[in-house]
PDB file of C-alpha atoms in Angstrom:
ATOM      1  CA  UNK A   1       0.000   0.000   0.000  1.00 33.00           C
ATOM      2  CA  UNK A   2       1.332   3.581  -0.825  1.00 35.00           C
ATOM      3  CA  UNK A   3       0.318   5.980   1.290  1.00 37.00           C
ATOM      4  CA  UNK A   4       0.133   9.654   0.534  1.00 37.00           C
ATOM      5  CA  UNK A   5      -0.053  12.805   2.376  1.00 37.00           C
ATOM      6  CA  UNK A   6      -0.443  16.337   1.348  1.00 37.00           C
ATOM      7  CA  UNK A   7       0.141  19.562   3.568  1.00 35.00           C
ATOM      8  CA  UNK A   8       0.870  20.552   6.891  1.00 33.00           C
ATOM      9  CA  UNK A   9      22.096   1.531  21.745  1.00 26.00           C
ATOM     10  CA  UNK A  10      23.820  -0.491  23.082  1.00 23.00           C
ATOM     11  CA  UNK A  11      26.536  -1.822  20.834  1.00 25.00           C
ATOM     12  CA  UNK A  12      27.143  -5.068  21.730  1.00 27.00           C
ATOM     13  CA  UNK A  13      27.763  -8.897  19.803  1.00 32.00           C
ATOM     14  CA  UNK A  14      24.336 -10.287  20.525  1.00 34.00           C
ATOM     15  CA  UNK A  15      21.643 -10.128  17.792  1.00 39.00           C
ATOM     16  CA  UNK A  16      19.615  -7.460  17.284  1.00 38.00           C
ATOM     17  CA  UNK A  17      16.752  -9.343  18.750  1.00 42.00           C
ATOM     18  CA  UNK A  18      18.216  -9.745  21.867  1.00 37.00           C
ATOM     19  CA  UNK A  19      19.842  -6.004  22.412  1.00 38.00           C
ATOM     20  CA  UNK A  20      15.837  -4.911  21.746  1.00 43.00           C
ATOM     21  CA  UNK A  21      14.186  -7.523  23.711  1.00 42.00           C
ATOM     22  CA  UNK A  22      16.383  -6.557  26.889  1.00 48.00           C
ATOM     23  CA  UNK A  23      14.287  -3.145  27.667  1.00 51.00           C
ATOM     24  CA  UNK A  24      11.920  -3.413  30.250  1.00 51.00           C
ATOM     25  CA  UNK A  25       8.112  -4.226  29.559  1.00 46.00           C
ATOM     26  CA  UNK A  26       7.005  -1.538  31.746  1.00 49.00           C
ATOM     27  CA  UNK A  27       8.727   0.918  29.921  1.00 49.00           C
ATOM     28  CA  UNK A  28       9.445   4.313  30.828  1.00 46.00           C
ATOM     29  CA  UNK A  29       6.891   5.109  33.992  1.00 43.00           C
ATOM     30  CA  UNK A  30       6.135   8.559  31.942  1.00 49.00           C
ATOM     31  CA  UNK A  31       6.227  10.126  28.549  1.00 50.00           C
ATOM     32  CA  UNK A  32       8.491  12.596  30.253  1.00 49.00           C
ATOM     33  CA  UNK A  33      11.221  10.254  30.161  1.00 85.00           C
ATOM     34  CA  UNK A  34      10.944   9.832  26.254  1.00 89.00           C
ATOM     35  CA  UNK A  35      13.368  12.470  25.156  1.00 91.00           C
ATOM     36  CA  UNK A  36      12.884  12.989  21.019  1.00 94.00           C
ATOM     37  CA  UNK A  37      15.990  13.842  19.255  1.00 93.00           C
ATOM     38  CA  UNK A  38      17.073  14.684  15.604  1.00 94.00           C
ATOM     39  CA  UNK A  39      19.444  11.932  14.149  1.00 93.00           C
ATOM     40  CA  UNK A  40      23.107  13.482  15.940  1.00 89.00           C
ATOM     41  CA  UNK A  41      26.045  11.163  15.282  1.00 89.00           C
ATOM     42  CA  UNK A  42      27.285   7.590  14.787  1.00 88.00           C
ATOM     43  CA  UNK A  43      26.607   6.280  18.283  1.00 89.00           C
ATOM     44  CA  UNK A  44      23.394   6.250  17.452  1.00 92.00           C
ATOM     45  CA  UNK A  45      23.361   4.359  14.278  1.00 91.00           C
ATOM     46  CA  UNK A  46      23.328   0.721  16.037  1.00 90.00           C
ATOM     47  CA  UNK A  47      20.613   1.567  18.070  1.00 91.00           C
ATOM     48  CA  UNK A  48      18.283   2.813  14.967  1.00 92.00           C
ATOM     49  CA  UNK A  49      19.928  -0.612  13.042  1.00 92.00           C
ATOM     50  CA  UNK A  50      19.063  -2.905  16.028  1.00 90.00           C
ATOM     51  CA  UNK A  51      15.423  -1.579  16.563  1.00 91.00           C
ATOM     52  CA  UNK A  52      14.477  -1.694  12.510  1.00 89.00           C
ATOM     53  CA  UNK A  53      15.913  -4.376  11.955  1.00 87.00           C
ATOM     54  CA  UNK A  54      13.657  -6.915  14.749  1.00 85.00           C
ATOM     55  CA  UNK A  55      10.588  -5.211  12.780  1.00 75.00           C
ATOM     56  CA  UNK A  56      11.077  -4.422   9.568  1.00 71.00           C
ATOM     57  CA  UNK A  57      10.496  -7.363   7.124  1.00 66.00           C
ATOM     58  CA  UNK A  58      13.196  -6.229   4.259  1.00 70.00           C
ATOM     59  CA  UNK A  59      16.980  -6.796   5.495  1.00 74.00           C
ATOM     60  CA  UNK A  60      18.549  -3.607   5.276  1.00 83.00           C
ATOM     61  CA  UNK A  61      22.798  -3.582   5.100  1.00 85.00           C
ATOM     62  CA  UNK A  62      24.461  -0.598   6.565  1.00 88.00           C
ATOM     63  CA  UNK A  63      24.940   0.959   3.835  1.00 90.00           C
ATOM     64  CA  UNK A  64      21.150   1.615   3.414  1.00 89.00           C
ATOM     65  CA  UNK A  65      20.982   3.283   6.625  1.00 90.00           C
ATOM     66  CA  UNK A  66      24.068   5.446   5.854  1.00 92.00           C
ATOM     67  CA  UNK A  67      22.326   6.112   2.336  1.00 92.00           C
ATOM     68  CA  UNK A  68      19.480   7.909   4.188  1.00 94.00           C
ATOM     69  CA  UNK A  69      21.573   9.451   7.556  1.00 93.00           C
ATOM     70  CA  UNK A  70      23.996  10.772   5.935  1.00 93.00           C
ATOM     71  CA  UNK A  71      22.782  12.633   3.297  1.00 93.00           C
ATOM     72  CA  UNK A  72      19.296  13.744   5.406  1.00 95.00           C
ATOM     73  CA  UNK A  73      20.268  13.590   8.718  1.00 95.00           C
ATOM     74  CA  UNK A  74      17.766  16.846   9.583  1.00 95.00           C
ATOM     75  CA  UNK A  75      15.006  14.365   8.814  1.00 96.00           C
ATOM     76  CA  UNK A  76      16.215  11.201  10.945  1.00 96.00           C
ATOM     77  CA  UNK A  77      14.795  11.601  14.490  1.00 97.00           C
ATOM     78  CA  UNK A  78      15.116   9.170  17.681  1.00 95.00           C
ATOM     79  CA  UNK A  79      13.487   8.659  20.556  1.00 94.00           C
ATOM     80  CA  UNK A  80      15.563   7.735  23.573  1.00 93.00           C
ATOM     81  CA  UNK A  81      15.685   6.918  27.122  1.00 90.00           C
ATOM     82  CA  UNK A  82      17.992   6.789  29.743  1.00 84.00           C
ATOM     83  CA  UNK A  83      20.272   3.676  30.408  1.00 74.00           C
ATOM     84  CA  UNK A  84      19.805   3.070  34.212  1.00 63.00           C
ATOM     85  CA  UNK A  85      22.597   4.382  36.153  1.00 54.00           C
ATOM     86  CA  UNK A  86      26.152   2.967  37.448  1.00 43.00           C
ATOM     87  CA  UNK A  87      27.091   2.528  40.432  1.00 45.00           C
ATOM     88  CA  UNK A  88      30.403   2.464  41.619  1.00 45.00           C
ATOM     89  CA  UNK A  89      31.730  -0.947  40.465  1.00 47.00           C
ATOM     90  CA  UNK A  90      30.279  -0.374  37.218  1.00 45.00           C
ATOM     91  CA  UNK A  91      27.365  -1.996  36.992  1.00 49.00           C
ATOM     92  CA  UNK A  92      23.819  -0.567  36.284  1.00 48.00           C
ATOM     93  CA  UNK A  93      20.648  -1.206  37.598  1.00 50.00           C
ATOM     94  CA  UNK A  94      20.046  -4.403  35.492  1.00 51.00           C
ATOM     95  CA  UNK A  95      23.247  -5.854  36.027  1.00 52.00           C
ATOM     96  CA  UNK A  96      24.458  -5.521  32.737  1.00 51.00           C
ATOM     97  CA  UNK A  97      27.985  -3.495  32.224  1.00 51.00           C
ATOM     98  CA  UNK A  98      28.472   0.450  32.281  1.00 50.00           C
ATOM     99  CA  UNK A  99      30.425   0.160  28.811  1.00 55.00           C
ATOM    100  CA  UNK A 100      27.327   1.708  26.837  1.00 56.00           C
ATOM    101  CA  UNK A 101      25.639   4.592  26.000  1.00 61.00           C
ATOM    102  CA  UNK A 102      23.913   6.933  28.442  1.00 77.00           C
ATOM    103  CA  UNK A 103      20.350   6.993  26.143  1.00 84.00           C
ATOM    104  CA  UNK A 104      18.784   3.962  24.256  1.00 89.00           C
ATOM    105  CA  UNK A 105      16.907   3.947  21.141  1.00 92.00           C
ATOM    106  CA  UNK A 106      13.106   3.090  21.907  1.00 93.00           C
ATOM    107  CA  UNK A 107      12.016   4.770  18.596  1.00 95.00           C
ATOM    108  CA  UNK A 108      13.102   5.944  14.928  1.00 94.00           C
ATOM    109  CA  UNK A 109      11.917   7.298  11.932  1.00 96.00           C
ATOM    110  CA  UNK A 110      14.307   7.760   9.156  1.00 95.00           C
ATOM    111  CA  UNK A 111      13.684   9.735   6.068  1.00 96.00           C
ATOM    112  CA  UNK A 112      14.548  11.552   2.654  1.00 95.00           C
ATOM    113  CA  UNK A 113      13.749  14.246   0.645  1.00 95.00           C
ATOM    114  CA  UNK A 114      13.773  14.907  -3.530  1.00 92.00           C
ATOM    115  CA  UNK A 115      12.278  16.524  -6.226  1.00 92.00           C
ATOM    116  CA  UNK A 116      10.056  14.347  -7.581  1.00 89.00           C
ATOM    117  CA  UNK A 117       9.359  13.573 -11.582  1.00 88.00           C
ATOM    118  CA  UNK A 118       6.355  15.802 -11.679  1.00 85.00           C
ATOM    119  CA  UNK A 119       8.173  18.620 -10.380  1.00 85.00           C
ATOM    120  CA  UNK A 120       7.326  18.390  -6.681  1.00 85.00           C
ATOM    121  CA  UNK A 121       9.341  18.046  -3.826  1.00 92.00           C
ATOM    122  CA  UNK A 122       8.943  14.854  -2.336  1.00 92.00           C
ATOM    123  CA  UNK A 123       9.287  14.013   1.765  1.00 94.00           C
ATOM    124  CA  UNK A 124       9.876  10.031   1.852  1.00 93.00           C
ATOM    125  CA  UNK A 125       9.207   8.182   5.087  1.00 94.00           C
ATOM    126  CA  UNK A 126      11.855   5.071   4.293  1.00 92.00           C
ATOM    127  CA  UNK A 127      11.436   3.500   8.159  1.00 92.00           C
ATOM    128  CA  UNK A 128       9.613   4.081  11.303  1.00 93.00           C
ATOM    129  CA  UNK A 129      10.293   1.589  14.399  1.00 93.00           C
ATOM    130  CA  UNK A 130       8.964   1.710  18.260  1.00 92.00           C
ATOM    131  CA  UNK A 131      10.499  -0.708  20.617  1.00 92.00           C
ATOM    132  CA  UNK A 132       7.530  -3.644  20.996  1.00 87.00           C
ATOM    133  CA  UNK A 133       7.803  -3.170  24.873  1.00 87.00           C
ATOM    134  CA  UNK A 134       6.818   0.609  24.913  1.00 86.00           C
ATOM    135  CA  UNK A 135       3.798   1.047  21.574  1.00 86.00           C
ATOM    136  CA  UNK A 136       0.286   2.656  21.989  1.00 87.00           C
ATOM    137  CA  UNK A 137       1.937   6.066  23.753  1.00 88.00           C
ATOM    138  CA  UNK A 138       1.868   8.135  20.405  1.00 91.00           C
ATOM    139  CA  UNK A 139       5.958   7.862  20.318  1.00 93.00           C
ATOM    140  CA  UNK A 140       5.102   6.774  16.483  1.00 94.00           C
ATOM    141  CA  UNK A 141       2.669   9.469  15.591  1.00 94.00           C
ATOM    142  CA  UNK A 142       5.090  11.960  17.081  1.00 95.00           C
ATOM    143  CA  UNK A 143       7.912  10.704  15.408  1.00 96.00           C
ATOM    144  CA  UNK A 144       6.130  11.560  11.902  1.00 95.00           C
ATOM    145  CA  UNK A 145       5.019  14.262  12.719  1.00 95.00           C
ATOM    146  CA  UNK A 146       8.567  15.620  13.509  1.00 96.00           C
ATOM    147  CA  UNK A 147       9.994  14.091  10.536  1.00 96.00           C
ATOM    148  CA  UNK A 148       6.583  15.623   8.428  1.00 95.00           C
ATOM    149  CA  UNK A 149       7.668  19.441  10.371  1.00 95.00           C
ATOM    150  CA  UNK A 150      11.188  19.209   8.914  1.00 95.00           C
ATOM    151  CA  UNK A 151      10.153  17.873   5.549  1.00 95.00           C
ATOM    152  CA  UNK A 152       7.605  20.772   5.319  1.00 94.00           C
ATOM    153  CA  UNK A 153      10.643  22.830   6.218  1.00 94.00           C
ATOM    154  CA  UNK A 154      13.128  21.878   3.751  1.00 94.00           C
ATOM    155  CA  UNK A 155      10.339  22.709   1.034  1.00 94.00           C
ATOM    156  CA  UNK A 156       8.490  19.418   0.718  1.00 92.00           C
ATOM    157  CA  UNK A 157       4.826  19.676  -0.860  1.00 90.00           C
ATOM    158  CA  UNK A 158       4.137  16.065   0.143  1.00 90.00           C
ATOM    159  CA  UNK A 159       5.378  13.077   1.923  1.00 92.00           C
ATOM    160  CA  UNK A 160       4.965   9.256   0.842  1.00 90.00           C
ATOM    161  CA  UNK A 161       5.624   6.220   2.654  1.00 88.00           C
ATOM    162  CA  UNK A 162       5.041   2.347   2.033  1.00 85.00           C
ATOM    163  CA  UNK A 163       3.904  -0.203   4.362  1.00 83.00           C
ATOM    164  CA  UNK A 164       2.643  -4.048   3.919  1.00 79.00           C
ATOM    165  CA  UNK A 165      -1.138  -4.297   3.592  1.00 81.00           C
ATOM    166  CA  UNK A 166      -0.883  -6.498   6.260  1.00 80.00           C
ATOM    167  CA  UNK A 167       0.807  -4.046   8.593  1.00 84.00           C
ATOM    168  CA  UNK A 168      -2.841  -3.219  10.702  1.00 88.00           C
ATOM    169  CA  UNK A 169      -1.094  -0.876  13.260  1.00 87.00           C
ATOM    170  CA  UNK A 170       0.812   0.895  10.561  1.00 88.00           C
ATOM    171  CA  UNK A 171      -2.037   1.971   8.086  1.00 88.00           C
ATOM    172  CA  UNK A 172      -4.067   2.885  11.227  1.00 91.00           C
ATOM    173  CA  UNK A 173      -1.355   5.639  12.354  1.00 90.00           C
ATOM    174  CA  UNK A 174      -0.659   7.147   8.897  1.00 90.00           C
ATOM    175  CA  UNK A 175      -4.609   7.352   8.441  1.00 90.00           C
ATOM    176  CA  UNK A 176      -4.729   9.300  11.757  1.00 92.00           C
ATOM    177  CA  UNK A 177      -2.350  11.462  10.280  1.00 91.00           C
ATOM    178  CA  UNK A 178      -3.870  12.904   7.235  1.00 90.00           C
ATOM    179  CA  UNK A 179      -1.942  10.362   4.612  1.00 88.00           C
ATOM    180  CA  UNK A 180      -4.785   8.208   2.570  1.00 86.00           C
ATOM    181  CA  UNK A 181      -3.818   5.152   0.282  1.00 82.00           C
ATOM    182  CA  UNK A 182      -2.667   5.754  -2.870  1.00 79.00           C
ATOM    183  CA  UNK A 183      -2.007   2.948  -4.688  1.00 71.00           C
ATOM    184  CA  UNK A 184      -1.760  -0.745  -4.129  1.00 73.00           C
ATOM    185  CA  UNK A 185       1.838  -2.615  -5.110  1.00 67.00           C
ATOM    186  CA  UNK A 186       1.901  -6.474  -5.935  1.00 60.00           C
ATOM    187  CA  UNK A 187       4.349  -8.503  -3.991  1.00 54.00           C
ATOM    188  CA  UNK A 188       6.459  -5.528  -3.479  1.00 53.00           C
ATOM    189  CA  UNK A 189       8.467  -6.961  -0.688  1.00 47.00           C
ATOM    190  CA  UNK A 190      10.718  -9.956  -0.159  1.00 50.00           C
ATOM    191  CA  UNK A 191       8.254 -12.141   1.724  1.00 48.00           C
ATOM    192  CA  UNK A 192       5.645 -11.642  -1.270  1.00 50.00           C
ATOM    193  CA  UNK A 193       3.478  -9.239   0.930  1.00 50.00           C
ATOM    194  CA  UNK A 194       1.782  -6.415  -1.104  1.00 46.00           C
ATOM    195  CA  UNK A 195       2.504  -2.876  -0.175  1.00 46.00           C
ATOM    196  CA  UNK A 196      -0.257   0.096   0.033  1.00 53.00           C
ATOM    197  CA  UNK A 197       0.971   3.246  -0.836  1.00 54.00           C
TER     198      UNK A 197
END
């Protein structure tokens, strides 16, 4: 499915699954504690790879990601929290070492902006992510809608995304957001899902 709008971490060896899984259900006790950043540097590339990556169905390599930061980084946001603090001998809260970062990557959206054939310029959303543990508190609606601010900024006249058909949550959040369905692709994606755009 297309969709169409108009207008206004931890680095570590485990898998990506694992790094994401390890945040606790409960989550942040208050929104307050979601800080939402614009993309700022490498050490927060793995995070934004490890939380995409668990559930995104298309395997992206590095080089994707640095396709998109690098050359838009104004219109890659996070959303972080807070590692839990160290005490003295170097361990945190959760037992786990003090050798990582002092904010986590609960949230992403990562985007990109050209002119497009018909003359307009085009805002792209390429990937949007929420941890699993910490959904239905409007981090994803408010990650658009940043990324949506700066493409309207940098001169956009509209913004496009994809998403599977099957992707229920998604469609629901871009529909709540002004974008409507465009156009319907056949087995767009690798695991022969259809995408609405």
């Amino acid at each position: 499915v297309v969709v169409k709008m108009e207008g206004d971490v931890c680095t570590t060896n485990a898998a990506p699954e694992a790094r994401v899984a390890a945040l606790d259900p409960a989550g942040p006790a208050t929104d307050c504690e979601i800080r939402y950043l614009q993309y700022c540097g490498e050490h927060q590339l793995q995070g934004i790879m490890d939380l995409i990556s668990v559930d995104l169905s298309e395997p992206y390599s590095i080089f994707t990601y640095r396709y998109f930061i690098n050359q838009w980084p104004t219109l890659c946001f996070v959303a972080v929290i807070d590692n839990p603090v160290c005490d003295s001998s170097g361990t945190s809260a959760d037992g786990s070492s003090a050798d990582r970062p002092a904010e986590r990557v609960v949230g992403t959206i990562v985007c990109k902006q050209d002119r497009h054939r018909n003359g307009a310029m085009r805002g792209y959303i390429a990937m949007l992510a929420v941890h699993h543990a910490i959904r239905k508190r409007g981090m994803g609606s408010k990650l658009v809608q940043l990324a949506v601010r700066a493409m309207q900024a940098g001169g956009c006249d509209e913004a496009v995304l994809e998403t599977e058909v099957t992707n229920i949550g998604a469609l629901r959040l871009y529909e709540g957001l002004g974008f409507v369905r465009d156009k319907r692709l056949h087995k767009y994606y690798l695991n022969g899902n259809e995408r609405s755009a």
